[in-house]
């Protein structure tokens, strides 16, 4: 059974309470329930955490290296600012999928650049809460097809 860490970045705890026109009406609790429902159906073990603190996210990514098979992360605002989160993802041996609720390329110019994209196996952007499930699916397929090192 694959173990996946799902990380939500800063301000995502406010989902469903503020800026509903941009981020939708679903709360983080509801989104997490959808993630766990998918995980149960697919027989994956998923742990979900949210933090508003960059350093905490960095520590969780580092720790995930020995405890999880992969990471699905919505780095939220840190997507566009954090070399530290990028470096943490680059430093671990497990794959990471980057998820965004909104299509960051249809929004303000400053959201068009992601520090995370270059170290993630891929990015899912613009599909709302379904993006997390798509991210888990993409990660699972990647883990299944990952090359088994040859004994030669
Ligand atoms: O589309 C996404 O998922 C984002 O990662 C969300 C971030 C934003 O900075 C990225 O550019 C795109 C913002 C998350 C803040 O979420 C809020 C939710 C409700 C109210 C206020 C903020």
CSV table of N, CA and C and ligand atoms in Angstrom, one decimal:
chain,number,residue,atom,x,y,z
A,1,UNK,N,0.8,-1.2,0.0
A,1,UNK,CA,0.0,0.0,0.0
A,1,UNK,C,0.9,1.3,0.0
A,2,UNK,N,0.6,2.2,-0.9
A,2,UNK,CA,1.4,3.4,-1.0
A,2,UNK,C,1.0,4.4,0.1
A,3,UNK,N,2.0,5.1,0.6
A,3,UNK,CA,1.7,6.1,1.6
A,3,UNK,C,2.0,7.5,1.0
A,4,UNK,N,1.0,8.4,1.0
A,4,UNK,CA,1.2,9.7,0.4
A,4,UNK,C,0.9,10.8,1.4
A,5,UNK,N,1.7,11.8,1.4
A,5,UNK,CA,1.5,13.0,2.2
A,5,UNK,C,0.9,14.1,1.4
A,6,UNK,N,-0.3,14.6,1.8
A,6,UNK,CA,-0.9,15.7,1.1
A,6,UNK,C,-0.7,17.0,1.9
A,7,UNK,N,-0.1,18.0,1.3
A,7,UNK,CA,0.2,19.2,2.1
A,7,UNK,C,-0.6,20.4,1.5
A,8,UNK,N,-1.2,21.2,2.3
A,8,UNK,CA,-1.9,22.4,1.9
A,8,UNK,C,-1.1,23.6,2.5
A,9,UNK,N,-0.8,24.6,1.7
A,9,UNK,CA,0.0,25.7,2.1
A,9,UNK,C,-0.9,26.8,2.8
A,10,UNK,N,-0.3,28.0,2.9
A,10,UNK,CA,-0.9,29.1,3.7
A,10,UNK,C,-2.2,29.6,3.1
A,11,UNK,N,-3.1,29.9,4.1
A,11,UNK,CA,-4.4,30.5,3.9
A,11,UNK,C,-5.4,29.5,3.3
A,12,UNK,N,-5.0,28.3,3.0
A,12,UNK,CA,-6.0,27.3,2.5
A,12,UNK,C,-7.0,26.8,3.6
A,13,UNK,N,-6.6,27.1,4.8
A,13,UNK,CA,-7.5,26.8,5.9
A,13,UNK,C,-8.8,27.8,5.9
A,14,UNK,N,-8.7,28.8,5.0
A,14,UNK,CA,-9.8,29.8,4.9
A,14,UNK,C,-10.8,29.4,3.8
A,15,UNK,N,-10.5,28.3,3.1
A,15,UNK,CA,-11.4,27.9,2.0
A,15,UNK,C,-12.8,27.8,2.4
A,16,UNK,N,-13.7,28.3,1.6
A,16,UNK,CA,-15.1,28.2,1.9
A,16,UNK,C,-15.7,29.3,2.8
A,17,UNK,N,-14.7,30.0,3.3
A,17,UNK,CA,-15.1,31.1,4.3
A,17,UNK,C,-14.9,32.5,3.7
A,18,UNK,N,-13.9,32.6,2.8
A,18,UNK,CA,-13.5,33.9,2.2
A,18,UNK,C,-13.2,33.7,0.7
A,19,UNK,N,-13.3,34.7,-0.1
A,19,UNK,CA,-12.9,34.7,-1.5
A,19,UNK,C,-13.6,33.5,-2.2
A,20,UNK,N,-14.9,33.3,-2.0
A,20,UNK,CA,-15.6,32.1,-2.6
A,20,UNK,C,-15.6,32.2,-4.1
A,21,UNK,N,-15.7,33.5,-4.6
A,21,UNK,CA,-15.8,33.7,-6.0
A,21,UNK,C,-14.5,33.2,-6.7
A,22,UNK,N,-13.4,33.2,-6.0
A,22,UNK,CA,-12.1,32.8,-6.6
A,22,UNK,C,-11.9,31.3,-6.4
A,23,UNK,N,-12.1,30.9,-5.1
A,23,UNK,CA,-11.6,29.5,-4.7
A,23,UNK,C,-12.8,28.5,-4.5
A,24,UNK,N,-14.0,29.0,-4.7
A,24,UNK,CA,-15.1,28.1,-4.5
A,24,UNK,C,-15.7,28.1,-3.1
A,25,UNK,N,-16.7,27.2,-2.9
A,25,UNK,CA,-17.4,27.2,-1.7
A,25,UNK,C,-17.0,26.0,-0.8
A,26,UNK,N,-16.2,25.1,-1.3
A,26,UNK,CA,-15.9,23.9,-0.5
A,26,UNK,C,-14.9,24.3,0.6
A,27,UNK,N,-15.1,23.9,1.8
A,27,UNK,CA,-14.2,24.1,2.9
A,27,UNK,C,-13.0,23.1,2.8
A,28,UNK,N,-11.9,23.4,3.5
A,28,UNK,CA,-10.8,22.5,3.5
A,28,UNK,C,-11.2,21.1,4.0
A,29,UNK,N,-12.1,21.2,5.0
A,29,UNK,CA,-12.6,19.9,5.7
A,29,UNK,C,-13.3,19.0,4.6
A,30,UNK,N,-14.1,19.7,3.8
A,30,UNK,CA,-14.8,19.0,2.7
A,30,UNK,C,-13.9,18.4,1.7
A,31,UNK,N,-12.9,19.3,1.3
A,31,UNK,CA,-11.9,18.8,0.3
A,31,UNK,C,-11.1,17.6,0.9
A,32,UNK,N,-10.7,17.7,2.1
A,32,UNK,CA,-10.0,16.6,2.7
A,32,UNK,C,-10.8,15.3,2.8
A,33,UNK,N,-12.1,15.5,3.0
A,33,UNK,CA,-13.0,14.3,3.1
A,33,UNK,C,-13.0,13.6,1.7
A,34,UNK,N,-13.0,14.4,0.7
A,34,UNK,CA,-13.0,13.9,-0.7
A,34,UNK,C,-11.7,13.1,-1.0
A,35,UNK,N,-10.6,13.7,-0.5
A,35,UNK,CA,-9.3,13.1,-0.7
A,35,UNK,C,-9.3,11.7,0.0
A,36,UNK,N,-9.8,11.7,1.3
A,36,UNK,CA,-9.7,10.5,2.0
A,36,UNK,C,-10.7,9.4,1.5
A,37,UNK,N,-11.8,9.8,0.9
A,37,UNK,CA,-12.7,8.9,0.2
A,37,UNK,C,-12.0,8.2,-0.9
A,38,UNK,N,-11.3,9.0,-1.7
A,38,UNK,CA,-10.6,8.5,-2.9
A,38,UNK,C,-9.5,7.5,-2.4
A,39,UNK,N,-8.8,8.0,-1.4
A,39,UNK,CA,-7.7,7.1,-0.8
A,39,UNK,C,-8.2,5.8,-0.4
A,40,UNK,N,-9.3,5.8,0.3
A,40,UNK,CA,-9.9,4.5,0.8
A,40,UNK,C,-10.2,3.6,-0.4
A,41,UNK,N,-10.9,4.2,-1.4
A,41,UNK,CA,-11.3,3.4,-2.6
A,41,UNK,C,-10.1,2.8,-3.3
A,42,UNK,N,-9.1,3.6,-3.4
A,42,UNK,CA,-7.9,3.2,-4.1
A,42,UNK,C,-6.9,2.4,-3.2
A,43,UNK,N,-7.2,2.2,-2.0
A,43,UNK,CA,-6.4,1.5,-1.0
A,43,UNK,C,-5.0,2.2,-0.9
A,44,UNK,N,-5.1,3.5,-0.7
A,44,UNK,CA,-3.8,4.3,-0.5
A,44,UNK,C,-3.9,4.8,1.0
A,45,UNK,N,-2.8,4.9,1.6
A,45,UNK,CA,-2.7,5.5,2.9
A,45,UNK,C,-2.3,7.0,2.8
A,46,UNK,N,-3.2,7.9,3.1
A,46,UNK,CA,-3.0,9.3,2.9
A,46,UNK,C,-3.0,10.1,4.2
A,47,UNK,N,-2.0,10.9,4.4
A,47,UNK,CA,-2.0,11.8,5.6
A,47,UNK,C,-2.1,13.2,5.0
A,48,UNK,N,-3.0,14.0,5.6
A,48,UNK,CA,-3.2,15.4,5.2
A,48,UNK,C,-2.8,16.4,6.2
A,49,UNK,N,-2.0,17.4,5.8
A,49,UNK,CA,-1.6,18.5,6.8
A,49,UNK,C,-1.7,19.8,6.1
A,50,UNK,N,-2.0,20.9,6.9
A,50,UNK,CA,-2.0,22.2,6.4
A,50,UNK,C,-1.1,23.1,7.3
A,51,UNK,N,-0.4,24.0,6.7
A,51,UNK,CA,0.4,25.0,7.5
A,51,UNK,C,0.4,26.3,6.8
A,52,UNK,N,0.4,27.4,7.7
A,52,UNK,CA,0.7,28.7,7.2
A,52,UNK,C,2.1,29.1,7.3
A,53,UNK,N,3.0,28.2,7.7
A,53,UNK,CA,4.4,28.4,8.0
A,53,UNK,C,5.3,27.8,7.0
A,54,UNK,N,6.1,28.5,6.3
A,54,UNK,CA,7.0,28.0,5.3
A,54,UNK,C,8.0,26.9,5.9
A,55,UNK,N,8.6,27.2,7.1
A,55,UNK,CA,9.5,26.3,7.7
A,55,UNK,C,8.9,25.0,8.1
A,56,UNK,N,7.6,25.1,8.5
A,56,UNK,CA,7.0,23.8,8.9
A,56,UNK,C,6.8,22.9,7.7
A,57,UNK,N,6.4,23.6,6.5
A,57,UNK,CA,6.2,22.8,5.3
A,57,UNK,C,7.5,22.2,4.9
A,58,UNK,N,8.6,23.0,5.0
A,58,UNK,CA,10.0,22.5,4.7
A,58,UNK,C,10.3,21.2,5.5
A,59,UNK,N,10.0,21.3,6.8
A,59,UNK,CA,10.3,20.2,7.7
A,59,UNK,C,9.5,19.0,7.4
A,60,UNK,N,8.2,19.2,7.1
A,60,UNK,CA,7.4,18.0,6.7
A,60,UNK,C,7.9,17.4,5.4
A,61,UNK,N,8.3,18.2,4.5
A,61,UNK,CA,8.8,17.6,3.2
A,61,UNK,C,10.1,16.8,3.5
A,62,UNK,N,11.0,17.3,4.3
A,62,UNK,CA,12.2,16.6,4.6
A,62,UNK,C,11.9,15.3,5.3
A,63,UNK,N,11.0,15.3,6.3
A,63,UNK,CA,10.6,14.1,7.1
A,63,UNK,C,9.9,13.1,6.2
A,64,UNK,N,9.2,13.5,5.2
A,64,UNK,CA,8.4,12.6,4.3
A,64,UNK,C,9.4,11.6,3.6
A,65,UNK,N,10.6,12.0,3.4
A,65,UNK,CA,11.5,11.2,2.6
A,65,UNK,C,11.6,9.8,3.1
A,66,UNK,N,11.5,9.6,4.4
A,66,UNK,CA,11.7,8.2,5.0
A,66,UNK,C,10.3,7.6,5.3
A,67,UNK,N,9.3,8.4,5.3
A,67,UNK,CA,8.0,7.9,5.8
A,67,UNK,C,6.9,7.7,4.7
A,68,UNK,N,7.1,8.4,3.5
A,68,UNK,CA,6.1,8.3,2.5
A,68,UNK,C,6.7,8.0,1.1
A,69,UNK,N,5.8,7.5,0.2
A,69,UNK,CA,6.2,7.2,-1.1
A,69,UNK,C,6.1,8.4,-2.1
A,70,UNK,N,5.4,9.4,-1.7
A,70,UNK,CA,5.3,10.6,-2.5
A,70,UNK,C,4.5,11.7,-1.8
A,71,UNK,N,4.5,12.9,-2.4
A,71,UNK,CA,3.9,14.1,-1.9
A,71,UNK,C,3.0,14.7,-2.9
A,72,UNK,N,1.8,15.1,-2.5
A,72,UNK,CA,0.9,16.0,-3.3
A,72,UNK,C,0.9,17.3,-2.5
A,73,UNK,N,1.3,18.4,-3.2
A,73,UNK,CA,1.3,19.7,-2.4
A,73,UNK,C,0.6,20.8,-3.2
A,74,UNK,N,-0.2,21.6,-2.5
A,74,UNK,CA,-0.6,22.9,-3.0
A,74,UNK,C,0.2,23.9,-2.1
A,75,UNK,N,1.2,24.4,-2.7
A,75,UNK,CA,2.1,25.4,-1.9
A,75,UNK,C,1.4,26.7,-1.7
A,76,UNK,N,0.3,26.9,-2.3
A,76,UNK,CA,-0.5,28.2,-2.2
A,76,UNK,C,0.5,29.4,-2.6
A,77,UNK,N,0.4,30.4,-1.8
A,77,UNK,CA,1.2,31.6,-2.1
A,77,UNK,C,2.7,31.4,-2.2
A,78,UNK,N,3.2,30.3,-1.4
A,78,UNK,CA,4.7,30.0,-1.5
A,78,UNK,C,5.1,29.5,-2.8
A,79,UNK,N,4.1,29.1,-3.7
A,79,UNK,CA,4.4,28.6,-5.0
A,79,UNK,C,5.3,29.7,-5.7
A,80,UNK,N,5.0,30.9,-5.5
A,80,UNK,CA,5.5,32.0,-6.3
A,80,UNK,C,6.7,32.7,-5.6
A,81,UNK,N,7.1,32.2,-4.4
A,81,UNK,CA,8.1,32.9,-3.6
A,81,UNK,C,9.2,32.0,-3.0
A,82,UNK,N,8.9,30.7,-2.8
A,82,UNK,CA,9.7,29.9,-1.9
A,82,UNK,C,10.8,29.1,-2.6
A,83,UNK,N,12.0,29.6,-2.5
A,83,UNK,CA,13.1,28.8,-2.9
A,83,UNK,C,13.3,27.6,-1.9
A,84,UNK,N,13.0,27.9,-0.6
A,84,UNK,CA,13.2,26.9,0.5
A,84,UNK,C,12.3,25.7,0.2
A,85,UNK,N,11.1,25.9,-0.2
A,85,UNK,CA,10.2,24.7,-0.4
A,85,UNK,C,10.7,24.0,-1.7
A,86,UNK,N,11.1,24.7,-2.7
A,86,UNK,CA,11.7,24.1,-3.9
A,86,UNK,C,12.9,23.2,-3.5
A,87,UNK,N,13.8,23.8,-2.7
A,87,UNK,CA,15.0,23.1,-2.3
A,87,UNK,C,14.7,21.8,-1.5
A,88,UNK,N,13.7,21.9,-0.7
A,88,UNK,CA,13.3,20.7,0.2
A,88,UNK,C,12.8,19.6,-0.8
A,89,UNK,N,11.9,20.0,-1.7
A,89,UNK,CA,11.4,19.0,-2.7
A,89,UNK,C,12.5,18.4,-3.5
A,90,UNK,N,13.4,19.2,-3.9
A,90,UNK,CA,14.5,18.7,-4.7
A,90,UNK,C,15.5,17.8,-3.9
A,91,UNK,N,15.5,18.0,-2.6
A,91,UNK,CA,16.4,17.3,-1.7
A,91,UNK,C,15.9,15.9,-1.3
A,92,UNK,N,14.6,15.6,-1.5
A,92,UNK,CA,14.1,14.3,-1.1
A,92,UNK,C,14.1,13.4,-2.3
A,93,UNK,N,14.0,12.1,-2.0
A,93,UNK,CA,14.1,11.1,-3.1
A,93,UNK,C,12.7,10.7,-3.6
A,94,UNK,N,11.7,11.2,-3.0
A,94,UNK,CA,10.3,10.8,-3.4
A,94,UNK,C,9.7,11.8,-4.3
A,95,UNK,N,8.8,11.4,-5.2
A,95,UNK,CA,8.2,12.3,-6.2
A,95,UNK,C,7.1,13.2,-5.6
A,96,UNK,N,7.0,14.4,-6.1
A,96,UNK,CA,6.0,15.4,-5.7
A,96,UNK,C,5.2,15.9,-6.9
A,97,UNK,N,3.9,15.9,-6.6
A,97,UNK,CA,2.9,16.5,-7.6
A,97,UNK,C,2.5,17.9,-7.0
A,98,UNK,N,2.5,18.9,-7.9
A,98,UNK,CA,2.0,20.2,-7.5
A,98,UNK,C,0.6,20.4,-7.9
A,99,UNK,N,-0.2,20.9,-7.0
A,99,UNK,CA,-1.7,21.1,-7.3
A,99,UNK,C,-2.1,22.5,-7.0
A,100,UNK,N,-2.9,23.1,-7.9
A,100,UNK,CA,-3.6,24.4,-7.6
A,100,UNK,C,-5.0,24.3,-7.9
A,101,UNK,N,-5.8,24.9,-7.1
A,101,UNK,CA,-7.3,24.9,-7.3
A,101,UNK,C,-7.6,25.7,-8.5
A,102,UNK,N,-7.0,26.8,-8.7
A,102,UNK,CA,-7.3,27.7,-9.8
A,102,UNK,C,-6.2,27.5,-10.9
A,103,UNK,N,-6.5,28.0,-12.1
A,103,UNK,CA,-5.6,28.0,-13.2
A,103,UNK,C,-4.7,29.2,-13.0
A,104,UNK,N,-3.5,28.9,-12.5
A,104,UNK,CA,-2.6,30.1,-12.1
A,104,UNK,C,-2.2,30.9,-13.4
A,105,UNK,N,-2.2,30.2,-14.6
A,105,UNK,CA,-1.8,30.9,-15.8
A,105,UNK,C,-2.9,31.8,-16.4
A,106,UNK,N,-4.1,31.7,-15.8
A,106,UNK,CA,-5.2,32.6,-16.3
A,106,UNK,C,-5.3,33.8,-15.3
A,107,UNK,N,-4.5,33.9,-14.3
A,107,UNK,CA,-4.6,34.9,-13.2
A,107,UNK,C,-3.5,35.9,-13.4
A,108,UNK,N,-3.2,36.7,-12.3
A,108,UNK,CA,-2.2,37.7,-12.4
A,108,UNK,C,-0.9,37.2,-12.8
A,109,UNK,N,-0.1,38.1,-13.5
A,109,UNK,CA,1.2,37.7,-14.0
A,109,UNK,C,2.1,37.1,-12.9
A,110,UNK,N,2.1,37.6,-11.7
A,110,UNK,CA,3.0,37.1,-10.6
A,110,UNK,C,2.7,35.7,-10.3
A,111,UNK,N,1.5,35.2,-10.6
A,111,UNK,CA,1.2,33.8,-10.3
A,111,UNK,C,1.6,32.8,-11.4
A,112,UNK,N,2.1,33.4,-12.5
A,112,UNK,CA,2.5,32.5,-13.7
A,112,UNK,C,3.8,31.8,-13.4
A,113,UNK,N,4.6,32.3,-12.5
A,113,UNK,CA,5.8,31.5,-12.2
A,113,UNK,C,5.7,30.7,-10.9
A,114,UNK,N,6.1,29.4,-11.1
A,114,UNK,CA,6.1,28.6,-9.9
A,114,UNK,C,7.5,28.1,-9.7
A,115,UNK,N,8.0,28.3,-8.4
A,115,UNK,CA,9.3,27.8,-8.0
A,115,UNK,C,9.3,26.3,-7.9
A,116,UNK,N,8.1,25.8,-7.7
A,116,UNK,CA,7.9,24.3,-7.5
A,116,UNK,C,7.9,23.5,-8.7
A,117,UNK,N,7.4,24.1,-9.8
A,117,UNK,CA,7.2,23.3,-11.0
A,117,UNK,C,8.4,22.5,-11.5
A,118,UNK,N,9.6,23.2,-11.4
A,118,UNK,CA,10.8,22.6,-11.9
A,118,UNK,C,11.3,21.4,-11.2
A,119,UNK,N,10.8,21.2,-10.0
A,119,UNK,CA,11.2,20.0,-9.2
A,119,UNK,C,10.1,19.0,-8.9
A,120,UNK,N,8.9,19.4,-9.4
A,120,UNK,CA,7.8,18.4,-9.3
A,120,UNK,C,7.7,17.5,-10.5
A,121,UNK,N,7.1,16.3,-10.3
A,121,UNK,CA,7.0,15.5,-11.5
A,121,UNK,C,5.9,16.0,-12.5
A,122,UNK,N,5.0,16.8,-11.9
A,122,UNK,CA,4.0,17.5,-12.8
A,122,UNK,C,3.2,18.4,-12.0
A,123,UNK,N,2.3,19.2,-12.7
A,123,UNK,CA,1.5,20.2,-12.1
A,123,UNK,C,0.1,20.0,-12.5
A,124,UNK,N,-0.9,20.2,-11.6
A,124,UNK,CA,-2.3,20.2,-12.0
A,124,UNK,C,-2.9,21.5,-11.5
A,125,UNK,N,-3.5,22.2,-12.4
A,125,UNK,CA,-3.9,23.6,-12.1
A,125,UNK,C,-5.2,24.0,-12.8
A,126,UNK,N,-6.2,24.3,-12.0
A,126,UNK,CA,-7.4,24.8,-12.5
A,126,UNK,C,-8.6,23.9,-12.4
A,127,UNK,N,-8.5,22.8,-11.8
A,127,UNK,CA,-9.6,21.9,-11.7
A,127,UNK,C,-10.3,21.8,-10.3
A,128,UNK,N,-10.1,22.9,-9.5
A,128,UNK,CA,-10.7,23.0,-8.2
A,128,UNK,C,-10.3,21.8,-7.3
A,129,UNK,N,-11.2,21.4,-6.4
A,129,UNK,CA,-10.8,20.4,-5.4
A,129,UNK,C,-10.5,19.1,-6.1
A,130,UNK,N,-11.0,18.8,-7.3
A,130,UNK,CA,-10.8,17.6,-8.0
A,130,UNK,C,-9.3,17.4,-8.3
A,131,UNK,N,-8.6,18.6,-8.3
A,131,UNK,CA,-7.1,18.6,-8.6
A,131,UNK,C,-6.3,17.7,-7.7
A,132,UNK,N,-6.8,17.6,-6.4
A,132,UNK,CA,-6.1,16.8,-5.4
A,132,UNK,C,-6.2,15.3,-5.8
A,133,UNK,N,-7.4,14.9,-6.2
A,133,UNK,CA,-7.6,13.5,-6.5
A,133,UNK,C,-6.9,13.2,-7.8
A,134,UNK,N,-6.9,14.2,-8.8
A,134,UNK,CA,-6.1,14.0,-10.0
A,134,UNK,C,-4.6,13.9,-9.7
A,135,UNK,N,-4.2,14.6,-8.7
A,135,UNK,CA,-2.8,14.6,-8.3
A,135,UNK,C,-2.4,13.3,-7.7
A,136,UNK,N,-3.3,12.7,-6.9
A,136,UNK,CA,-3.1,11.4,-6.2
A,136,UNK,C,-3.0,10.3,-7.3
A,137,UNK,N,-3.9,10.4,-8.3
A,137,UNK,CA,-4.0,9.5,-9.4
A,137,UNK,C,-2.7,9.5,-10.2
A,138,UNK,N,-2.2,10.8,-10.5
A,138,UNK,CA,-1.0,10.9,-11.3
A,138,UNK,C,0.2,10.4,-10.5
A,139,UNK,N,0.2,10.6,-9.2
A,139,UNK,CA,1.3,10.1,-8.4
A,139,UNK,C,1.3,8.6,-8.4
A,140,UNK,N,0.2,8.0,-8.2
A,140,UNK,CA,0.0,6.5,-8.2
A,140,UNK,C,0.6,5.9,-9.5
A,141,UNK,N,0.1,6.5,-10.6
A,141,UNK,CA,0.6,6.0,-12.0
A,141,UNK,C,2.1,6.2,-12.1
A,142,UNK,N,2.6,7.3,-11.6
A,142,UNK,CA,4.0,7.5,-11.7
A,142,UNK,C,4.8,6.5,-10.8
A,143,UNK,N,4.3,6.2,-9.6
A,143,UNK,CA,4.9,5.2,-8.8
A,143,UNK,C,4.9,3.8,-9.4
A,144,UNK,N,3.8,3.5,-10.0
A,144,UNK,CA,3.6,2.2,-10.6
A,144,UNK,C,4.6,2.0,-11.8
A,145,UNK,N,4.8,3.1,-12.6
A,145,UNK,CA,5.6,3.0,-13.8
A,145,UNK,C,7.1,3.3,-13.5
A,146,UNK,N,7.4,3.7,-12.3
A,146,UNK,CA,8.8,4.1,-12.0
A,146,UNK,C,9.7,2.9,-12.2
A,147,UNK,N,10.8,3.2,-12.9
A,147,UNK,CA,11.7,2.1,-13.3
A,147,UNK,C,12.3,1.4,-12.1
A,148,UNK,N,12.3,0.1,-12.1
A,148,UNK,CA,12.9,-0.6,-11.0
A,148,UNK,C,14.4,-0.8,-11.4
A,149,UNK,N,15.3,-0.3,-10.6
A,149,UNK,CA,16.7,-0.3,-11.0
A,149,UNK,C,17.2,-1.7,-11.3
A,150,UNK,N,17.9,-1.9,-12.4
A,150,UNK,CA,18.3,-3.2,-12.8
A,150,UNK,C,19.5,-3.6,-11.9
A,151,UNK,N,19.5,-5.0,-11.7
A,151,UNK,CA,20.6,-5.6,-10.9
A,151,UNK,C,21.9,-5.5,-11.6
A,152,UNK,N,21.9,-5.3,-12.9
A,152,UNK,CA,23.1,-5.4,-13.7
A,152,UNK,C,24.0,-4.2,-13.4
B,1,LIG,O1,-5.1,28.1,-6.9
B,1,LIG,C1,-4.5,27.7,-5.9
B,1,LIG,O2,-4.7,26.6,-5.4
B,1,LIG,C2,-3.4,28.6,-5.3
B,1,LIG,O3,-2.3,27.8,-4.9
B,1,LIG,C3,-4.1,29.3,-4.1
B,1,LIG,C4,-3.2,30.3,-3.5
B,1,LIG,C5,-2.6,31.3,-4.5
B,1,LIG,O4,-1.7,32.2,-3.9
B,1,LIG,C6,-2.0,30.6,-5.7
B,1,LIG,O5,-1.5,31.6,-6.6
B,1,LIG,C7,-2.9,29.6,-6.3
B,1,LIG,C8,-4.0,31.1,-2.4
B,1,LIG,C9,-4.5,30.3,-1.3
B,1,LIG,C10,-5.3,31.2,-0.5
B,1,LIG,O6,-6.6,30.6,-0.2
B,1,LIG,C11,-7.6,31.4,0.2
B,1,LIG,C12,-8.8,30.7,0.4
B,1,LIG,C13,-9.8,31.5,0.9
B,1,LIG,C14,-9.7,32.8,1.2
B,1,LIG,C15,-8.4,33.4,1.0
B,1,LIG,C16,-7.4,32.7,0.5
